CSV table of N, CA and C in Angstrom, one decimal:
chain,number,residue,atom,x,y,z
R,1,MET,N,122.8,42.3,151.1
R,1,MET,CA,123.5,41.2,151.5
R,1,MET,C,123.3,39.9,150.6
R,2,LYS,N,124.5,39.5,150.3
R,2,LYS,CA,124.4,38.3,149.3
R,2,LYS,C,124.4,37.0,150.2
R,3,ARG,N,123.6,36.1,149.7
R,3,ARG,CA,123.5,34.8,150.5
R,3,ARG,C,123.9,33.7,149.5
R,4,THR,N,124.7,32.8,150.1
R,4,THR,CA,125.1,31.6,149.4
R,4,THR,C,124.5,30.4,150.0
R,5,PHE,N,124.0,29.5,149.1
R,5,PHE,CA,123.4,28.2,149.7
R,5,PHE,C,124.3,27.2,149.0
R,6,SER,N,124.5,26.2,149.8
R,6,SER,CA,125.2,24.8,149.2
R,6,SER,C,123.9,23.8,149.0
R,7,LEU,N,124.0,23.2,147.9
R,7,LEU,CA,123.1,22.0,147.8
R,7,LEU,C,123.9,20.8,147.8
R,8,VAL,N,123.4,19.9,148.6
R,8,VAL,CA,124.0,18.5,148.6
R,8,VAL,C,123.1,17.6,147.8
R,9,ALA,N,123.7,17.0,146.7
R,9,ALA,CA,122.8,16.2,146.1
R,9,ALA,C,123.1,14.7,146.6
R,10,ALA,N,122.1,14.1,146.9
R,10,ALA,CA,122.2,12.6,147.4
R,10,ALA,C,122.3,11.8,146.3
R,11,VAL,N,123.2,10.9,146.3
R,11,VAL,CA,123.4,9.9,145.3
R,11,VAL,C,123.1,8.5,145.8
R,12,LEU,N,122.3,7.8,144.8
R,12,LEU,CA,122.0,6.4,145.2
R,12,LEU,C,123.3,5.6,144.9
R,13,THR,N,123.7,4.8,145.8
R,13,THR,CA,124.8,3.9,145.7
R,13,THR,C,124.6,2.4,145.9
R,14,LEU,N,125.5,1.6,145.5
R,14,LEU,CA,125.3,0.1,145.8
R,14,LEU,C,125.9,0.0,147.1
R,15,THR,N,125.3,-1.0,148.0
R,15,THR,CA,125.7,-1.1,149.4
R,15,THR,C,126.0,-2.6,149.6
R,16,SER,N,125.4,-3.6,148.8
R,16,SER,CA,125.8,-5.0,149.1
R,16,SER,C,125.5,-5.7,147.8
R,17,ILE,N,126.1,-7.0,147.9
R,17,ILE,CA,125.9,-7.9,146.8
R,17,ILE,C,126.0,-9.3,147.4
R,18,GLU,N,125.1,-10.1,147.0
R,18,GLU,CA,125.0,-11.6,147.4
R,18,GLU,C,124.8,-12.5,146.3
R,19,VAL,N,125.4,-13.7,146.3
R,19,VAL,CA,125.2,-14.6,145.2
R,19,VAL,C,124.6,-15.9,145.8
R,20,PRO,N,123.2,-16.0,146.0
R,20,PRO,CA,122.7,-17.3,146.6
R,20,PRO,C,122.8,-18.5,145.8
R,21,SER,N,122.9,-18.3,144.4
R,21,SER,CA,123.1,-19.4,143.4
R,21,SER,C,123.8,-18.9,142.3
R,22,VAL,N,124.2,-19.9,141.4
R,22,VAL,CA,125.0,-19.4,140.2
R,22,VAL,C,124.1,-18.8,139.2
R,23,THR,N,122.8,-18.7,139.4
R,23,THR,CA,122.0,-17.9,138.5
R,23,THR,C,121.2,-16.8,139.1
R,24,GLU,N,121.8,-16.5,140.3
R,24,GLU,CA,121.0,-15.3,141.0
R,24,GLU,C,121.9,-14.5,141.8
R,25,VAL,N,121.8,-13.2,141.6
R,25,VAL,CA,122.5,-12.2,142.2
R,25,VAL,C,121.6,-11.1,143.0
R,26,ARG,N,121.8,-10.9,144.1
R,26,ARG,CA,121.0,-9.9,145.0
R,26,ARG,C,121.8,-8.7,145.1
R,27,VAL,N,121.3,-7.6,144.6
R,27,VAL,CA,122.0,-6.3,144.7
R,27,VAL,C,121.3,-5.4,145.7
R,28,GLY,N,121.9,-4.9,146.7
R,28,GLY,CA,121.4,-3.9,147.6
R,28,GLY,C,121.8,-2.5,147.2
R,29,PHE,N,120.8,-1.6,147.4
R,29,PHE,CA,121.0,-0.1,147.2
R,29,PHE,C,120.9,0.6,148.5
R,30,SER,N,121.4,1.8,148.5
R,30,SER,CA,121.4,2.6,149.7
R,30,SER,C,120.0,3.1,150.2
R,31,GLU,N,119.1,3.1,149.3
R,31,GLU,CA,117.8,3.5,149.7
R,31,GLU,C,116.8,2.8,148.7
R,32,GLU,N,115.5,2.9,149.0
R,32,GLU,CA,114.4,2.3,148.2
R,32,GLU,C,114.5,2.8,146.9
R,33,VAL,N,114.4,1.9,145.9
R,33,VAL,CA,114.6,2.1,144.5
R,33,VAL,C,113.2,2.2,143.8
R,34,ASP,N,113.1,2.9,142.7
R,34,ASP,CA,112.0,3.1,141.8
R,34,ASP,C,111.9,1.7,141.1
R,35,GLU,N,110.8,1.1,141.1
R,35,GLU,CA,110.5,-0.2,140.4
R,35,GLU,C,110.8,-0.1,138.9
R,36,ALA,N,110.3,1.0,138.2
R,36,ALA,CA,110.3,1.1,136.9
R,36,ALA,C,111.8,1.2,136.4
R,37,SER,N,112.7,1.8,137.1
R,37,SER,CA,114.0,1.9,136.6
R,37,SER,C,114.9,0.7,137.2
R,38,ALA,N,114.6,0.2,138.3
R,38,ALA,CA,115.4,-0.9,138.9
R,38,ALA,C,115.1,-2.2,138.3
R,39,GLU,N,114.0,-2.5,137.7
R,39,GLU,CA,113.7,-3.7,137.0
R,39,GLU,C,113.9,-3.8,135.5
R,40,VAL,N,114.8,-2.9,135.0
R,40,VAL,CA,115.3,-3.0,133.6
R,40,VAL,C,116.6,-3.8,133.6
R,41,ALA,N,116.6,-4.9,133.1
R,41,ALA,CA,117.9,-5.8,133.1
R,41,ALA,C,119.1,-5.2,132.5
R,42,GLY,N,118.8,-4.3,131.4
R,42,GLY,CA,119.8,-3.7,130.7
R,42,GLY,C,120.6,-2.7,131.6
R,43,LYS,N,120.2,-2.4,132.7
R,43,LYS,CA,121.0,-1.5,133.6
R,43,LYS,C,122.1,-2.1,134.4
R,44,TYR,N,122.0,-3.5,134.3
R,44,TYR,CA,123.1,-4.2,135.1
R,44,TYR,C,124.0,-5.0,134.1
R,45,THR,N,125.2,-4.9,134.3
R,45,THR,CA,126.2,-5.6,133.4
R,45,THR,C,127.0,-6.5,134.3
R,46,ILE,N,127.4,-7.8,134.1
R,46,ILE,CA,128.2,-8.5,134.9
R,46,ILE,C,129.4,-9.1,134.0
R,47,ASP,N,130.5,-9.0,134.3
R,47,ASP,CA,131.6,-9.5,133.4
R,47,ASP,C,132.8,-9.7,134.2
R,48,ASN,N,133.8,-10.5,133.6
R,48,ASN,CA,135.0,-10.6,134.3
R,48,ASN,C,136.2,-10.5,133.3
R,49,GLY,N,135.9,-9.6,132.3
R,49,GLY,CA,136.9,-9.3,131.3
R,49,GLY,C,136.4,-10.0,130.0
R,50,PRO,N,136.9,-11.2,129.8
R,50,PRO,CA,136.6,-12.0,128.5
R,50,PRO,C,135.1,-12.4,128.6
R,51,THR,N,134.6,-12.7,129.7
R,51,THR,CA,133.3,-13.3,129.8
R,51,THR,C,132.2,-12.3,130.3
R,52,THR,N,131.1,-12.2,129.5
R,52,THR,CA,130.0,-11.4,129.9
R,52,THR,C,128.9,-12.3,130.2
R,53,ILE,N,128.3,-12.1,131.4
R,53,ILE,CA,127.1,-12.9,131.8
R,53,ILE,C,125.8,-12.2,131.3
R,54,THR,N,124.8,-12.8,130.8
R,54,THR,CA,123.6,-12.2,130.4
R,54,THR,C,122.8,-12.1,131.8
R,55,VAL,N,122.1,-10.8,131.9
R,55,VAL,CA,121.2,-10.6,133.0
R,55,VAL,C,119.8,-10.8,132.3
R,56,LEU,N,119.2,-11.9,132.7
R,56,LEU,CA,117.9,-12.3,132.1
R,56,LEU,C,116.6,-11.4,132.6
R,57,SER,N,116.8,-11.1,133.9
R,57,SER,CA,115.7,-10.2,134.5
R,57,SER,C,116.1,-9.6,135.8
R,58,ALA,N,115.4,-8.6,136.1
R,58,ALA,CA,115.8,-7.8,137.4
R,58,ALA,C,114.4,-7.6,138.0
R,59,GLU,N,114.2,-7.9,139.3
R,59,GLU,CA,113.1,-7.8,140.0
R,59,GLU,C,113.3,-7.3,141.4
R,60,LEU,N,112.5,-6.5,141.8
R,60,LEU,CA,112.5,-5.9,143.3
R,60,LEU,C,112.3,-7.3,144.1
R,61,ASP,N,113.0,-7.3,145.2
R,61,ASP,CA,112.9,-8.4,146.1
R,61,ASP,C,111.6,-8.3,146.9
R,62,SER,N,110.6,-9.0,146.8
R,62,SER,CA,109.3,-8.8,147.5
R,62,SER,C,109.4,-9.2,148.9
R,63,GLN,N,110.5,-9.8,149.4
R,63,GLN,CA,110.8,-10.1,150.8
R,63,GLN,C,111.5,-9.0,151.6
R,64,ASP,N,112.0,-8.0,150.9
R,64,ASP,CA,112.7,-6.9,151.4
R,64,ASP,C,111.8,-5.8,151.7
R,65,PRO,N,111.3,-5.5,152.9
R,65,PRO,CA,110.5,-4.4,153.2
R,65,PRO,C,111.0,-3.0,153.0
R,66,SER,N,112.4,-2.9,152.8
R,66,SER,CA,113.0,-1.6,152.5
R,66,SER,C,112.9,-1.2,151.2
R,67,GLY,N,112.6,-2.2,150.3
R,67,GLY,CA,112.4,-1.8,148.8
R,67,GLY,C,113.7,-1.4,148.2
R,68,SER,N,114.9,-2.0,148.8
R,68,SER,CA,116.2,-1.6,148.3
R,68,SER,C,117.0,-2.6,147.8
R,69,THR,N,116.4,-3.8,147.5
R,69,THR,CA,117.1,-5.0,147.0
R,69,THR,C,116.5,-5.5,145.7
R,70,VAL,N,117.4,-5.8,144.6
R,70,VAL,CA,116.9,-6.1,143.3
R,70,VAL,C,117.5,-7.6,143.2
R,71,ILE,N,116.7,-8.5,142.8
R,71,ILE,CA,117.2,-9.8,142.4
R,71,ILE,C,117.5,-9.9,140.9
R,72,LEU,N,118.6,-10.2,140.5
R,72,LEU,CA,119.0,-10.4,139.1
R,72,LEU,C,119.1,-12.0,138.8
R,73,THR,N,118.4,-12.4,137.7
R,73,THR,CA,118.5,-13.7,137.3
R,73,THR,C,119.4,-13.7,136.1
R,74,THR,N,120.4,-14.6,136.0
R,74,THR,CA,121.5,-14.5,135.1
R,74,THR,C,121.6,-15.9,134.3
R,75,THR,N,122.5,-15.7,133.3
R,75,THR,CA,122.9,-17.1,132.9
R,75,THR,C,124.1,-17.6,133.8
R,76,PRO,N,124.5,-18.9,133.8
R,76,PRO,CA,125.2,-19.3,134.9
R,76,PRO,C,126.6,-18.6,135.1
R,77,LEU,N,126.9,-18.3,136.4
R,77,LEU,CA,128.1,-17.7,136.7
R,77,LEU,C,129.0,-18.9,137.2
R,78,GLU,N,130.4,-18.7,136.9
R,78,GLU,CA,131.3,-19.7,137.2
R,78,GLU,C,131.6,-19.7,138.8
R,79,GLU,N,131.5,-20.8,139.4
R,79,GLU,CA,131.8,-20.9,140.8
R,79,GLU,C,133.2,-20.5,141.1
R,80,GLN,N,133.5,-19.9,142.2
R,80,GLN,CA,134.7,-19.4,142.6
R,80,GLN,C,135.5,-18.4,141.7
R,81,ALA,N,134.7,-17.8,140.8
R,81,ALA,CA,135.2,-16.8,139.9
R,81,ALA,C,134.8,-15.4,140.4
R,82,THR,N,135.7,-14.4,140.0
R,82,THR,CA,135.4,-13.0,140.3
R,82,THR,C,134.7,-12.3,139.1
R,83,TYR,N,133.8,-11.6,139.3
R,83,TYR,CA,133.1,-10.8,138.3
R,83,TYR,C,133.1,-9.4,138.7
R,84,ARG,N,132.8,-8.5,137.8
R,84,ARG,CA,132.5,-7.0,138.1
R,84,ARG,C,131.0,-6.7,137.7
R,85,LEU,N,130.3,-6.2,138.7
R,85,LEU,CA,128.9,-5.9,138.4
R,85,LEU,C,128.8,-4.4,138.3
R,86,THR,N,128.3,-3.9,137.1
R,86,THR,CA,128.2,-2.5,136.7
R,86,THR,C,126.7,-2.1,136.9
R,87,VAL,N,126.4,-1.1,137.5
R,87,VAL,CA,125.0,-0.7,137.5
R,87,VAL,C,125.0,0.9,137.0
R,88,SER,N,124.0,1.2,136.2
R,88,SER,CA,123.8,2.6,135.9
R,88,SER,C,122.4,2.8,135.6
R,89,GLY,N,122.0,4.1,135.9
R,89,GLY,CA,120.5,4.6,135.4
R,89,GLY,C,119.5,4.2,136.4
R,90,VAL,N,119.8,3.6,137.5
R,90,VAL,CA,118.7,3.2,138.5
R,90,VAL,C,118.5,4.5,139.4
R,91,VAL,N,117.2,4.7,139.6
R,91,VAL,CA,116.8,5.9,140.4
R,91,VAL,C,116.1,5.4,141.7
R,92,ALA,N,116.3,6.2,142.8
R,92,ALA,CA,115.6,5.9,144.0
R,92,ALA,C,114.2,6.5,144.1
R,93,LEU,N,113.4,6.0,144.8
R,93,LEU,CA,112.0,6.3,145.0
R,93,LEU,C,111.8,7.7,145.2
R,94,GLY,N,112.8,8.4,146.2
R,94,GLY,CA,112.7,9.7,146.5
R,94,GLY,C,113.3,10.6,145.5
R,95,GLY,N,113.8,10.1,144.4
R,95,GLY,CA,114.3,10.9,143.3
R,95,GLY,C,115.9,11.0,143.1
R,96,ASN,N,116.6,10.4,144.2
R,96,ASN,CA,118.0,10.5,144.1
R,96,ASN,C,118.4,9.5,142.9
R,97,THR,N,119.4,9.8,142.2
R,97,THR,CA,120.0,9.1,141.2
R,97,THR,C,121.4,8.6,141.3
R,98,MET,N,121.7,7.6,140.5
R,98,MET,CA,123.2,7.1,140.6
R,98,MET,C,124.0,8.2,139.9
R,99,SER,N,125.3,8.2,140.2
R,99,SER,CA,126.1,9.2,139.6
R,99,SER,C,126.2,8.9,138.1
R,100,GLN,N,126.5,9.8,137.3
R,100,GLN,CA,126.7,9.7,135.8
R,100,GLN,C,127.6,8.6,135.4
R,101,THR,N,128.6,8.4,136.2
R,101,THR,CA,129.6,7.2,136.1
R,101,THR,C,129.0,6.0,136.7
R,102,PRO,N,128.9,4.9,135.8
R,102,PRO,CA,128.4,3.7,136.2
R,102,PRO,C,129.1,3.2,137.5
R,103,GLN,N,128.3,2.7,138.6
R,103,GLN,CA,129.0,2.2,139.7
R,103,GLN,C,129.4,0.7,139.5
R,104,MET,N,130.6,0.3,140.0
R,104,MET,CA,131.1,-1.0,139.8
R,104,MET,C,131.3,-1.5,141.3
R,105,ILE,N,131.1,-2.9,141.4
R,105,ILE,CA,131.4,-3.6,142.7
R,105,ILE,C,131.9,-5.0,142.3
R,106,GLY,N,132.9,-5.4,143.1
R,106,GLY,CA,133.3,-6.8,142.8
R,106,GLY,C,132.3,-7.8,143.3
R,107,LEU,N,132.3,-8.9,142.5
R,107,LEU,CA,131.4,-10.0,142.8
R,107,LEU,C,132.2,-11.3,142.8
R,108,VAL,N,132.2,-11.9,143.9
R,108,VAL,CA,132.9,-13.3,144.1
R,108,VAL,C,131.8,-14.3,144.2
R,109,VAL,N,131.8,-15.3,143.3
R,109,VAL,CA,130.8,-16.4,143.2
R,109,VAL,C,131.4,-17.5,144.1
R,110,PRO,N,130.6,-17.8,145.3
R,110,PRO,CA,131.1,-18.8,146.3
R,110,PRO,C,130.9,-20.2,145.5
R,111,ASP,N,131.4,-21.2,146.1
R,111,ASP,CA,131.2,-22.6,145.8
R,111,ASP,C,129.9,-23.0,146.2
R,112,HIS,N,128.9,-23.4,145.3
R,112,HIS,CA,127.7,-23.8,145.7
R,112,HIS,C,127.5,-25.4,145.6
R,113,THR,N,128.6,-26.0,145.4
R,113,THR,CA,128.6,-27.4,145.3
R,113,THR,C,128.2,-28.0,146.6
R,114,PRO,N,127.0,-28.9,146.6
R,114,PRO,CA,126.7,-29.5,147.9
R,114,PRO,C,127.7,-30.4,148.3
R,115,PRO,N,127.9,-30.7,149.6
R,115,PRO,CA,128.7,-31.8,150.0
R,115,PRO,C,128.2,-33.2,149.4
R,116,ARG,N,129.2,-34.1,149.3
R,116,ARG,CA,128.8,-35.4,148.8
R,116,ARG,C,129.5,-36.5,149.7
R,117,ILE,N,128.9,-37.7,149.8
R,117,ILE,CA,129.4,-38.7,150.5
R,117,ILE,C,130.4,-39.5,149.6
R,118,THR,N,131.6,-39.6,150.0
R,118,THR,CA,132.6,-40.3,149.2
R,118,THR,C,132.8,-41.6,149.8
R,119,GLU,N,132.5,-41.9,151.1
R,119,GLU,CA,132.9,-43.2,151.8
R,119,GLU,C,132.1,-43.4,152.9
R,120,VAL,N,131.7,-44.6,153.2
R,120,VAL,CA,130.8,-45.1,154.3
R,120,VAL,C,131.5,-46.2,154.9
R,121,GLN,N,131.6,-46.1,156.2
R,121,GLN,CA,132.3,-47.3,157.0
R,121,GLN,C,131.3,-47.7,158.0
R,122,ILE,N,131.3,-49.1,158.1
R,122,ILE,CA,130.4,-49.6,159.2
R,122,ILE,C,131.2,-50.6,160.1
R,123,ALA,N,131.2,-50.5,161.4
R,123,ALA,CA,132.0,-51.2,162.2
R,123,ALA,C,131.1,-52.0,163.2
R,124,GLY,N,131.4,-53.0,163.6
R,124,GLY,CA,130.6,-53.8,164.6
R,124,GLY,C,131.3,-55.0,165.1
R,125,SER,N,130.8,-55.6,166.0
R,125,SER,CA,131.5,-56.8,166.7
R,125,SER,C,130.7,-58.0,166.3
């Protein structure tokens, strides 16, 4: 009797992206990532075609108990611009890897300009 087995390879994927400031990008993965592979800045690329942003550092988020979030420190992103984040070569703690094709996700930088007072009026009798 011949037996056939199917193996399902789990693949690490990008699940979220957040831009708390123009020099910080938080990247969420589908599972806990291996620190040695996730903290290599060269595994992350941010660009919008003509402009490439330099990723200065990549660190696991110490505030995330799941171990699946990496904080990227970058050169300044332009507010209200759209970029493409490409990630390759990051490995999950359980051994799952990203697909051979780098994963890309859209990144929209919100306006971080704080509100400012432009006029003050005082009335009284």
